[in-house]
Structures are given as C-alpha cells and as structure tokens.
Coordinates of C-alpha atoms in Angstrom, one line a residue:
M119 CA 0.0 0.0 0.0
S120 CA 1.4 3.4 -0.9
A121 CA 2.2 5.9 1.8
S122 CA -0.4 8.3 0.7
L123 CA -3.1 5.7 0.6
S124 CA -2.0 4.2 3.9
S125 CA -2.4 7.6 5.6
S126 CA -6.0 7.8 4.5
I127 CA -7.0 4.5 5.9
P128 CA -8.6 4.6 9.4
D129 CA -6.9 2.7 12.2
F130 CA -9.7 0.3 12.6
R131 CA -7.8 -2.0 15.0
T132 CA -7.3 0.8 17.5
E133 CA -10.8 2.1 17.1
A134 CA -12.2 -1.4 17.6
Q135 CA -10.8 -1.6 21.1
D136 CA -13.3 1.1 22.2
L137 CA -16.1 -1.3 21.0
L138 CA -14.7 -4.4 22.5
G139 CA -16.7 -4.4 25.7
D140 CA -20.0 -3.9 23.8
L141 CA -19.1 -6.6 21.3
V142 CA -18.2 -9.1 24.1
R143 CA -21.5 -8.3 25.8
L144 CA -23.4 -8.9 22.5
R145 CA -21.6 -12.1 21.8
R146 CA -22.3 -13.6 25.2
T147 CA -26.0 -12.6 25.0
L148 CA -26.2 -14.5 21.7
H149 CA -24.2 -17.4 23.1
A150 CA -26.6 -17.9 25.9
N151 CA -29.6 -17.8 23.6
P152 CA -28.7 -20.0 20.5
E153 CA -31.2 -20.7 17.8
L154 CA -31.3 -23.2 15.0
G155 CA -32.0 -23.1 11.3
Y156 CA -33.9 -20.5 9.3
Q157 CA -36.0 -18.9 12.1
L158 CA -33.9 -17.0 14.6
P159 CA -36.3 -14.4 16.1
F160 CA -34.3 -13.6 19.2
T161 CA -31.0 -13.3 17.3
Q162 CA -32.6 -11.2 14.6
K163 CA -34.2 -8.7 17.0
T164 CA -31.0 -8.5 19.0
V165 CA -29.0 -7.6 15.9
L166 CA -31.6 -5.1 14.7
D167 CA -31.5 -3.3 18.0
E168 CA -27.6 -3.2 17.8
I169 CA -27.5 -1.6 14.4
A170 CA -30.7 0.6 14.6
D171 CA -28.7 3.8 15.2
L172 CA -26.1 3.5 12.4
G173 CA -28.1 5.0 9.6
L174 CA -28.2 1.9 7.5
D175 CA -30.8 0.8 4.9
I176 CA -32.1 -2.3 6.6
S177 CA -34.4 -5.1 5.2
T178 CA -35.3 -8.4 6.7
G179 CA -35.9 -11.7 5.0
E180 CA -39.2 -13.1 3.8
S181 CA -38.5 -16.9 4.0
L182 CA -35.9 -16.7 6.8
T183 CA -34.9 -14.3 9.6
S184 CA -32.1 -12.7 7.7
I185 CA -30.9 -9.1 7.9
V186 CA -29.5 -7.1 5.0
A187 CA -28.1 -3.7 6.0
V188 CA -26.5 -1.3 3.5
L189 CA -24.2 1.5 4.4
K190 CA -24.0 4.1 1.6
G191 CA -20.8 6.0 1.6
G192 CA -20.4 9.7 1.2
R193 CA -19.0 9.3 -2.3
P194 CA -20.2 7.2 -5.3
G195 CA -18.7 3.9 -6.0
P196 CA -19.3 0.1 -6.1
A197 CA -20.1 -2.1 -3.2
V198 CA -18.4 -4.7 -1.0
L199 CA -20.3 -7.4 0.9
L200 CA -19.4 -8.6 4.4
R201 CA -21.1 -11.7 5.7
G202 CA -21.7 -13.2 9.2
D203 CA -23.8 -16.3 9.9
M204 CA -26.0 -16.4 12.9
D205 CA -27.3 -19.9 13.6
A206 CA -26.3 -22.5 16.2
L207 CA -26.1 -26.3 16.4
P208 CA -28.2 -28.9 18.2
V209 CA -25.4 -29.6 20.7
V210 CA -25.7 -29.7 24.5
E211 CA -23.1 -27.4 25.8
V212 CA -20.7 -28.6 28.5
T213 CA -18.1 -25.7 28.6
G214 CA -19.0 -24.6 32.1
L215 CA -18.9 -21.0 31.0
D216 CA -20.9 -18.4 33.1
Y217 CA -22.9 -17.6 29.9
A218 CA -23.3 -21.1 28.6
S219 CA -26.4 -22.1 26.8
T220 CA -29.0 -24.1 28.7
N221 CA -31.6 -24.6 26.0
G222 CA -30.0 -27.7 24.4
N223 CA -28.4 -25.8 21.5
M224 CA -24.9 -24.3 21.3
H225 CA -22.9 -21.9 19.3
A226 CA -20.3 -24.6 18.9
C227 CA -19.1 -23.2 15.5
G228 CA -18.5 -19.6 16.6
H229 CA -21.4 -18.0 14.7
D230 CA -22.1 -15.8 17.8
L231 CA -18.7 -14.3 17.2
H232 CA -19.4 -13.9 13.5
T233 CA -22.6 -12.0 14.2
A234 CA -21.0 -9.8 16.9
G235 CA -17.9 -9.2 14.7
L236 CA -20.1 -8.1 11.8
V237 CA -22.0 -5.7 14.0
G238 CA -18.6 -4.3 15.1
A239 CA -17.5 -3.9 11.4
A240 CA -20.8 -2.0 10.7
R241 CA -20.1 0.3 13.6
L242 CA -16.5 1.0 12.5
L243 CA -17.4 1.6 8.9
A244 CA -20.5 3.8 9.7
A245 CA -18.2 6.1 11.7
H246 CA -16.3 6.7 8.4
R247 CA -19.3 6.9 6.1
D248 CA -18.2 10.2 4.6
E249 CA -14.9 8.8 3.5
L250 CA -16.3 5.7 1.8
P251 CA -16.4 5.8 -2.1
G252 CA -19.1 3.3 -2.4
S253 CA -21.4 1.1 -0.3
I254 CA -21.0 -1.9 2.2
V255 CA -23.6 -4.7 2.3
F256 CA -23.8 -6.4 5.7
M257 CA -25.2 -9.9 5.3
F258 CA -26.5 -11.4 8.5
Q259 CA -27.4 -15.0 7.5
P260 CA -29.4 -17.8 9.2
A261 CA -29.2 -21.5 8.5
E262 CA -25.6 -22.1 7.5
E263 CA -25.5 -25.3 9.5
V264 CA -28.5 -26.8 7.8
E265 CA -29.7 -26.7 4.2
G266 CA -28.1 -23.2 3.8
G267 CA -29.4 -19.7 4.2
A268 CA -27.1 -18.0 1.6
E269 CA -29.0 -19.4 -1.4
P270 CA -32.4 -18.0 -0.3
M271 CA -30.8 -14.7 0.7
I272 CA -29.4 -14.5 -2.8
A273 CA -32.8 -15.3 -4.2
E274 CA -34.3 -12.5 -2.1
G275 CA -31.8 -10.0 -3.5
V276 CA -28.9 -9.6 -1.1
L277 CA -26.4 -9.3 -4.0
E278 CA -28.4 -6.4 -5.5
A279 CA -29.2 -4.7 -2.2
A280 CA -26.8 -1.8 -2.7
D281 CA -28.1 -0.9 -6.2
V282 CA -24.5 -0.8 -7.5
P283 CA -22.3 -3.7 -8.6
L284 CA -20.5 -5.8 -5.9
V285 CA -16.8 -5.9 -6.6
A286 CA -15.8 -8.2 -3.6
A287 CA -17.2 -10.3 -0.8
Y288 CA -15.5 -11.3 2.4
G289 CA -16.2 -13.5 5.4
I290 CA -14.2 -14.5 8.4
H291 CA -14.8 -17.8 10.3
V292 CA -13.4 -18.4 13.8
E293 CA -12.0 -21.8 14.5
A294 CA -10.2 -23.8 17.2
D295 CA -6.7 -22.8 16.2
V296 CA -3.8 -20.6 17.3
R297 CA -5.2 -17.4 18.7
G298 CA -5.1 -14.5 16.4
R299 CA -3.8 -16.3 13.3
F300 CA -5.6 -15.7 10.0
T301 CA -5.4 -18.5 7.4
T302 CA -6.7 -18.7 3.9
K303 CA -5.7 -19.7 0.3
G304 CA -6.7 -18.9 -3.2
G305 CA -8.7 -21.3 -5.3
P306 CA -10.6 -24.2 -3.7
L307 CA -10.7 -23.6 0.0
M308 CA -13.4 -25.9 1.3
A309 CA -15.1 -29.0 -0.2
G310 CA -18.5 -29.3 -1.7
F311 CA -20.7 -32.0 -0.2
A312 CA -23.4 -34.4 -1.1
D313 CA -25.4 -36.9 0.9
L314 CA -25.7 -40.4 -0.6
N315 CA -28.8 -42.5 0.3
L316 CA -28.7 -46.0 -1.1
K317 CA -31.3 -48.8 -0.9
V318 CA -30.8 -52.4 -1.9
H319 CA -34.1 -54.3 -2.6
G320 CA -34.3 -58.0 -2.3
A321 CA -36.8 -60.4 -0.8
G322 CA -36.7 -61.1 2.9
G323 CA -37.6 -64.1 5.0
H324 CA -36.6 -66.1 8.1
S325 CA -32.9 -66.0 9.0
S326 CA -32.8 -69.8 9.3
Q327 CA -33.6 -70.1 5.6
P328 CA -31.4 -67.6 3.7
Q329 CA -31.5 -69.8 0.6
A330 CA -35.1 -69.0 0.2
T331 CA -34.5 -65.2 0.2
R332 CA -32.7 -62.6 -1.8
D333 CA -30.8 -61.1 1.1
P334 CA -29.9 -57.4 0.6
V335 CA -27.7 -57.2 3.7
P336 CA -24.5 -58.8 2.2
A337 CA -25.0 -56.6 -0.9
V338 CA -25.1 -53.4 1.2
A339 CA -22.0 -54.6 3.2
E340 CA -20.1 -55.2 -0.1
I341 CA -21.1 -51.8 -1.5
A342 CA -19.8 -50.1 1.7
L343 CA -16.4 -51.7 1.2
A344 CA -16.4 -51.1 -2.5
L345 CA -17.1 -47.4 -2.1
N346 CA -13.9 -47.1 0.0
T347 CA -11.9 -48.9 -2.8
M348 CA -13.5 -46.8 -5.4
V349 CA -12.1 -43.6 -3.9
S350 CA -8.5 -44.8 -4.2
R351 CA -8.9 -46.4 -7.6
S352 CA -11.1 -43.8 -9.5
F353 CA -9.9 -40.4 -8.2
D354 CA -6.6 -38.5 -8.4
I355 CA -5.0 -38.0 -5.0
F356 CA -4.4 -34.4 -5.9
D357 CA -8.1 -33.8 -6.4
P358 CA -9.3 -35.6 -3.3
V359 CA -12.7 -37.1 -2.6
V360 CA -14.0 -38.4 0.8
V361 CA -16.8 -40.9 1.0
S362 CA -17.7 -41.9 4.6
V363 CA -20.3 -44.5 5.1
T364 CA -22.0 -43.4 8.3
Q365 CA -25.2 -45.5 8.5
L366 CA -26.2 -49.1 7.7
E367 CA -29.7 -50.4 8.3
G368 CA -31.2 -53.9 7.8
S369 CA -34.0 -55.5 9.8
Q370 CA -35.2 -54.7 13.3
A371 CA -34.7 -58.2 14.6
S372 CA -31.9 -60.7 14.5
N373 CA -34.0 -63.5 13.0
I374 CA -35.4 -61.5 10.1
I375 CA -33.8 -61.0 6.7
P376 CA -35.3 -57.7 5.4
D377 CA -36.7 -56.9 2.0
T378 CA -34.6 -53.8 1.9
A379 CA -31.2 -52.7 3.4
K380 CA -30.1 -49.1 3.5
L381 CA -26.7 -47.3 3.4
T382 CA -26.1 -43.6 4.0
A383 CA -22.8 -41.9 3.3
S384 CA -21.4 -38.3 3.4
V385 CA -19.5 -37.3 0.3
R386 CA -16.9 -34.4 0.1
Y387 CA -15.3 -33.3 -3.2
L388 CA -13.2 -30.4 -4.5
S389 CA -14.1 -30.2 -8.2
A390 CA -17.0 -30.4 -10.6
D391 CA -15.3 -33.3 -12.4
S392 CA -15.1 -35.3 -9.2
I393 CA -18.8 -35.0 -8.3
A394 CA -19.7 -35.8 -11.9
L395 CA -17.6 -39.0 -11.8
L396 CA -19.1 -39.9 -8.4
Q397 CA -22.6 -39.7 -9.8
E398 CA -21.5 -42.1 -12.5
R399 CA -19.4 -44.5 -10.5
V400 CA -21.6 -45.0 -7.4
P401 CA -24.7 -46.2 -9.2
E402 CA -22.5 -48.4 -11.4
I403 CA -20.9 -50.1 -8.4
A404 CA -24.1 -50.4 -6.4
E405 CA -26.2 -51.8 -9.2
N406 CA -23.7 -54.4 -10.3
I407 CA -23.0 -55.6 -6.7
A408 CA -26.8 -55.7 -6.1
R409 CA -27.3 -57.7 -9.3
A410 CA -24.7 -60.3 -8.2
H411 CA -26.9 -60.9 -5.1
R412 CA -30.1 -61.1 -7.2
C413 CA -31.1 -57.7 -5.8
T414 CA -31.7 -54.2 -7.2
A415 CA -30.1 -50.9 -6.1
E416 CA -31.7 -47.5 -5.8
V417 CA -29.2 -44.6 -5.5
D418 CA -30.2 -41.0 -4.4
F419 CA -27.5 -38.3 -4.6
R420 CA -28.5 -35.1 -2.8
I421 CA -26.0 -32.4 -3.8
G422 CA -25.4 -29.9 -1.0
F423 CA -23.2 -26.8 -0.9
P424 CA -20.8 -26.4 -3.8
V425 CA -17.0 -26.1 -3.4
T426 CA -15.9 -22.8 -1.7
V427 CA -13.6 -21.2 -4.2
N428 CA -11.6 -18.1 -3.2
N429 CA -10.8 -15.7 -6.0
P430 CA -6.9 -15.8 -6.2
A431 CA -6.5 -12.1 -6.7
E432 CA -8.9 -11.1 -3.9
T433 CA -7.2 -13.6 -1.6
Q434 CA -3.8 -12.3 -2.2
L435 CA -5.1 -8.8 -1.6
A436 CA -6.7 -10.0 1.7
I437 CA -3.5 -11.7 2.8
D438 CA -1.5 -8.5 2.1
R439 CA -4.0 -6.2 3.8
L440 CA -4.3 -8.3 6.9
G441 CA -0.6 -8.6 7.1
E442 CA -0.4 -4.8 7.1
V443 CA -2.7 -4.5 10.1
F444 CA -1.9 -7.6 12.2
G445 CA 1.7 -8.4 11.0
S446 CA 2.6 -11.0 8.4
D447 CA 3.5 -13.5 11.1
H448 CA -0.2 -13.6 12.0
V449 CA -1.3 -14.4 8.4
Q450 CA -0.7 -17.8 7.0
E451 CA -1.4 -19.2 3.5
M452 CA -2.9 -22.7 3.7
A453 CA -1.1 -25.4 1.8
A454 CA -4.2 -27.4 1.0
P455 CA -8.1 -27.1 1.0
R456 CA -10.2 -28.4 3.9
M457 CA -12.9 -31.0 3.5
G458 CA -15.5 -29.2 5.5
S459 CA -18.2 -27.3 3.6
E460 CA -19.6 -23.8 3.7
D461 CA -22.5 -22.1 2.0
F462 CA -20.6 -18.8 1.5
S463 CA -19.6 -20.7 -1.6
Y464 CA -22.9 -19.5 -3.2
V465 CA -21.8 -15.9 -2.7
L466 CA -18.4 -16.6 -4.1
Q467 CA -19.9 -18.2 -7.2
N468 CA -21.4 -14.8 -8.0
V469 CA -18.9 -12.3 -6.6
P470 CA -15.1 -12.4 -6.5
G471 CA -14.0 -12.6 -2.9
T472 CA -12.4 -14.6 -0.2
F473 CA -13.2 -16.6 3.0
V474 CA -10.7 -16.4 5.9
F475 CA -10.3 -18.4 9.0
L476 CA -9.3 -16.8 12.4
G477 CA -7.8 -18.9 15.2
A478 CA -9.7 -18.2 18.4
T479 CA -8.6 -20.7 20.9
P480 CA -8.0 -18.9 24.3
E481 CA -4.4 -18.5 25.4
G482 CA -3.2 -21.4 27.5
V483 CA -5.6 -23.9 25.9
D484 CA -4.3 -26.5 23.5
P485 CA -5.8 -25.5 20.1
N486 CA -5.9 -29.2 19.2
A487 CA -7.9 -30.3 22.2
E488 CA -11.3 -29.6 20.8
T489 CA -12.7 -28.8 17.3
N490 CA -15.5 -26.7 16.1
H491 CA -18.9 -28.4 16.8
S492 CA -17.5 -30.0 20.0
P493 CA -19.8 -29.5 23.1
R494 CA -16.6 -28.4 25.0
V495 CA -15.1 -26.0 22.4
V496 CA -14.4 -22.4 23.7
F497 CA -13.6 -19.4 21.6
D498 CA -11.9 -16.2 22.9
D499 CA -14.2 -13.3 22.4
G500 CA -11.3 -10.9 23.3
L501 CA -10.6 -11.3 19.5
L502 CA -13.8 -9.6 18.5
G503 CA -12.2 -6.2 18.1
D504 CA -9.6 -7.7 15.7
Q505 CA -12.3 -9.6 13.8
A506 CA -14.4 -6.5 13.3
A507 CA -11.3 -4.5 12.4
A508 CA -10.2 -7.1 9.8
L509 CA -13.6 -7.0 8.1
A510 CA -13.8 -3.2 8.1
H511 CA -10.2 -2.9 6.8
L512 CA -10.8 -5.4 4.0
A513 CA -14.0 -3.6 2.9
F514 CA -12.6 0.0 3.2
T515 CA -9.4 -0.7 1.4
R516 CA -11.1 -2.6 -1.4
L517 CA -13.2 0.5 -2.1
V518 CA -10.5 3.2 -1.8

C-alpha cells in the first residue's frame, strides 16, 4: 500500500478496542440464547437493536430471519459485501462458561462471534461513512448449519441490495486454532458436499432359511467396502474425494432377513469433475453388486453446498491487507483445502472474494484439544475487536 493511501485508511484496529466491551456483551448474549436453522427471532431482534442507530438501509428476509443492512458512503462507487452467519447447532453445551447455553443448543461453531464481529464492522465503517467511495452490504445470515441460508438470501436480493455492482465479498470464520492467526488460500478452500442415500431391494424371510431369500444385507455390506476402494482407484489423490459410510440399516430383529437394506454416506469433493464422476461410479458399483446378489439398487444423490472457491487475486489482496494491520507473522497461507463445507460458496460463485479463518482458541488452551462443533469448544471473544477491524479494513481498502 502506498504511503499516501495508507495515511487515508482509518486505524480500525485501535478504534475497535473502544467497541470491544459492547461486542463481548453482545456475543455472550447470543451465546446464551442460541437458535437453530432459518428462524432466529431472538437473534434477529438483538442484531436489529444493535444496528438501529447506524443510519443503514435495513431489510429483513421473507422466507428466513435474515438481515441485509446497506451502508451508503459519502462518495459514489461500487459495493463490498461482508457476511456473518448467525445460527447455532443442536449440541448440548458442557463448557461450564458463566454464559453457557441451557436450551439444548450451542454456538459450537462460533457464529455468535461472527454475528458480533459483523456488528462491530458495521459500527466501525459507519463512523467513516463520509470517506467511503461506495457502499457496504452487511449480510446477517441464518441457516448455514442446515440446508443453507445463503441461497435463499441471494434469491431474495442480497447481492443487489446496494443498487450498485458488488466488486468483492469477504467472510471470516473463527476456529479452534492458534489465537489471532488468519489463514486462507486462493482457489478451492473448502469442499462441496453431497449426501448419498442408497437402498438395496431383495426379498426377505426367516434368518434360518437364507437360501429362500434374496438377502440385501450382504450386498449393502459389499457396497460399503467397494465405495472405499472406489475412492483410491477412481480419483486423483491431488483432487481428493472423501466418502464416509455413516449408517447401515437392515431389519429390526436378529431373526429377520429384510426386504430392503439401506446405506447412508457423506461425500466431500473439490471439483465439478469429481462430483460428476461420483454420480457415474456410485450407481454403477451399487447396481452391479446388487445384481450379483439377485437384488436391485436405488441410488439417491443429494447435492449440497458447492465447493468454496476463493478468488486468487482477492485472496492475495486480503493476505496483504491483513498482514499490514496484524503483522505478516499472523497471516498464513494454507497449503491445501479443507474437506468441510460452507454455503458462503454460493456468494463466491457470484462475486469475487475470499473466505478467511481466524484462530480463536484462548491462550493457555491446546488448540488441538477440541474442534468446532464440540460441546466443549471455547472461543476467545477478546478477539472480537480484531475480527471486526479485519472485516472493516478489507472492505474499506477494497473500495479506496
């Protein structure tokens, strides 16, 4: 960044420290009252109250309790989108925190921090409205943990909310990792996923007379093993695929051979070529194994979130900008993608941008002891100032 440009950029990191107490309070309120899925009435009202005095153009969702808030700068220009997801998980919390949830749900993936951090970014940027050559779209999203809230928000117009073109989109996700370390990479960052539901149909009967049946259970067992072999024999190790068989179901009694046996698997992939080949190979394997057992196979692929692909240029820009604020030793480029999935991928299919991880394990705690989604995972909300500043800095510098 040039010296002249640098001098015109607000010191968001310092300014964010004045907001930290309020952001921590907000995060802990949300943490103690987690909500699931598309309908988050308490969370939505809490966020609306927090941003009511910022002079934003605010709209709420029709099919879900989303919030879209637009900050219009003092000078004309394009727009940048910042996103924070708001929903929790059906996990019973056992952290022992004073503000732990007691309703059977838990913010075990840090979405309470994402929400509070985005509120903080809105406050920081609103304070510099007159200097902004363009607009900021704040996307408060429900339902990331289920079928995905990004897609319906896009359908309801979040990408057109500013009435000017979006030139970039950014999101930050906290994780159980070294405190204060930002990590990301250009290109594929996180896997796409699909759910595989497979049924083998035979003809059941008494377990003492298997010769009089067409037993689907051995066929399902063979298919489960064959799927593991398929991954190593059909896919390039540099374009990895994960197929995890997680459920097998036969009869409900030990002396019954069922008519139908079922298999469920979770599938992760990093390219369109891989999911296309999976949709070809899995039915081929299942149908041929079933036929060998005088049975038939029924395969149902349910495609979920697509691959999260970071724009290489925007990612390099984010790495450079975060390094300027937090030090290059606190920004790390990932060597390989992760096999988890994220519905910010839908935004990145439409807008060049990048998704960044932020390590938030408290100091003195082993970052490898727990992972996101654990009922024991704890995140350090003392980082909320940095999280808000990072979002604000990325958006502001992208416009100026």
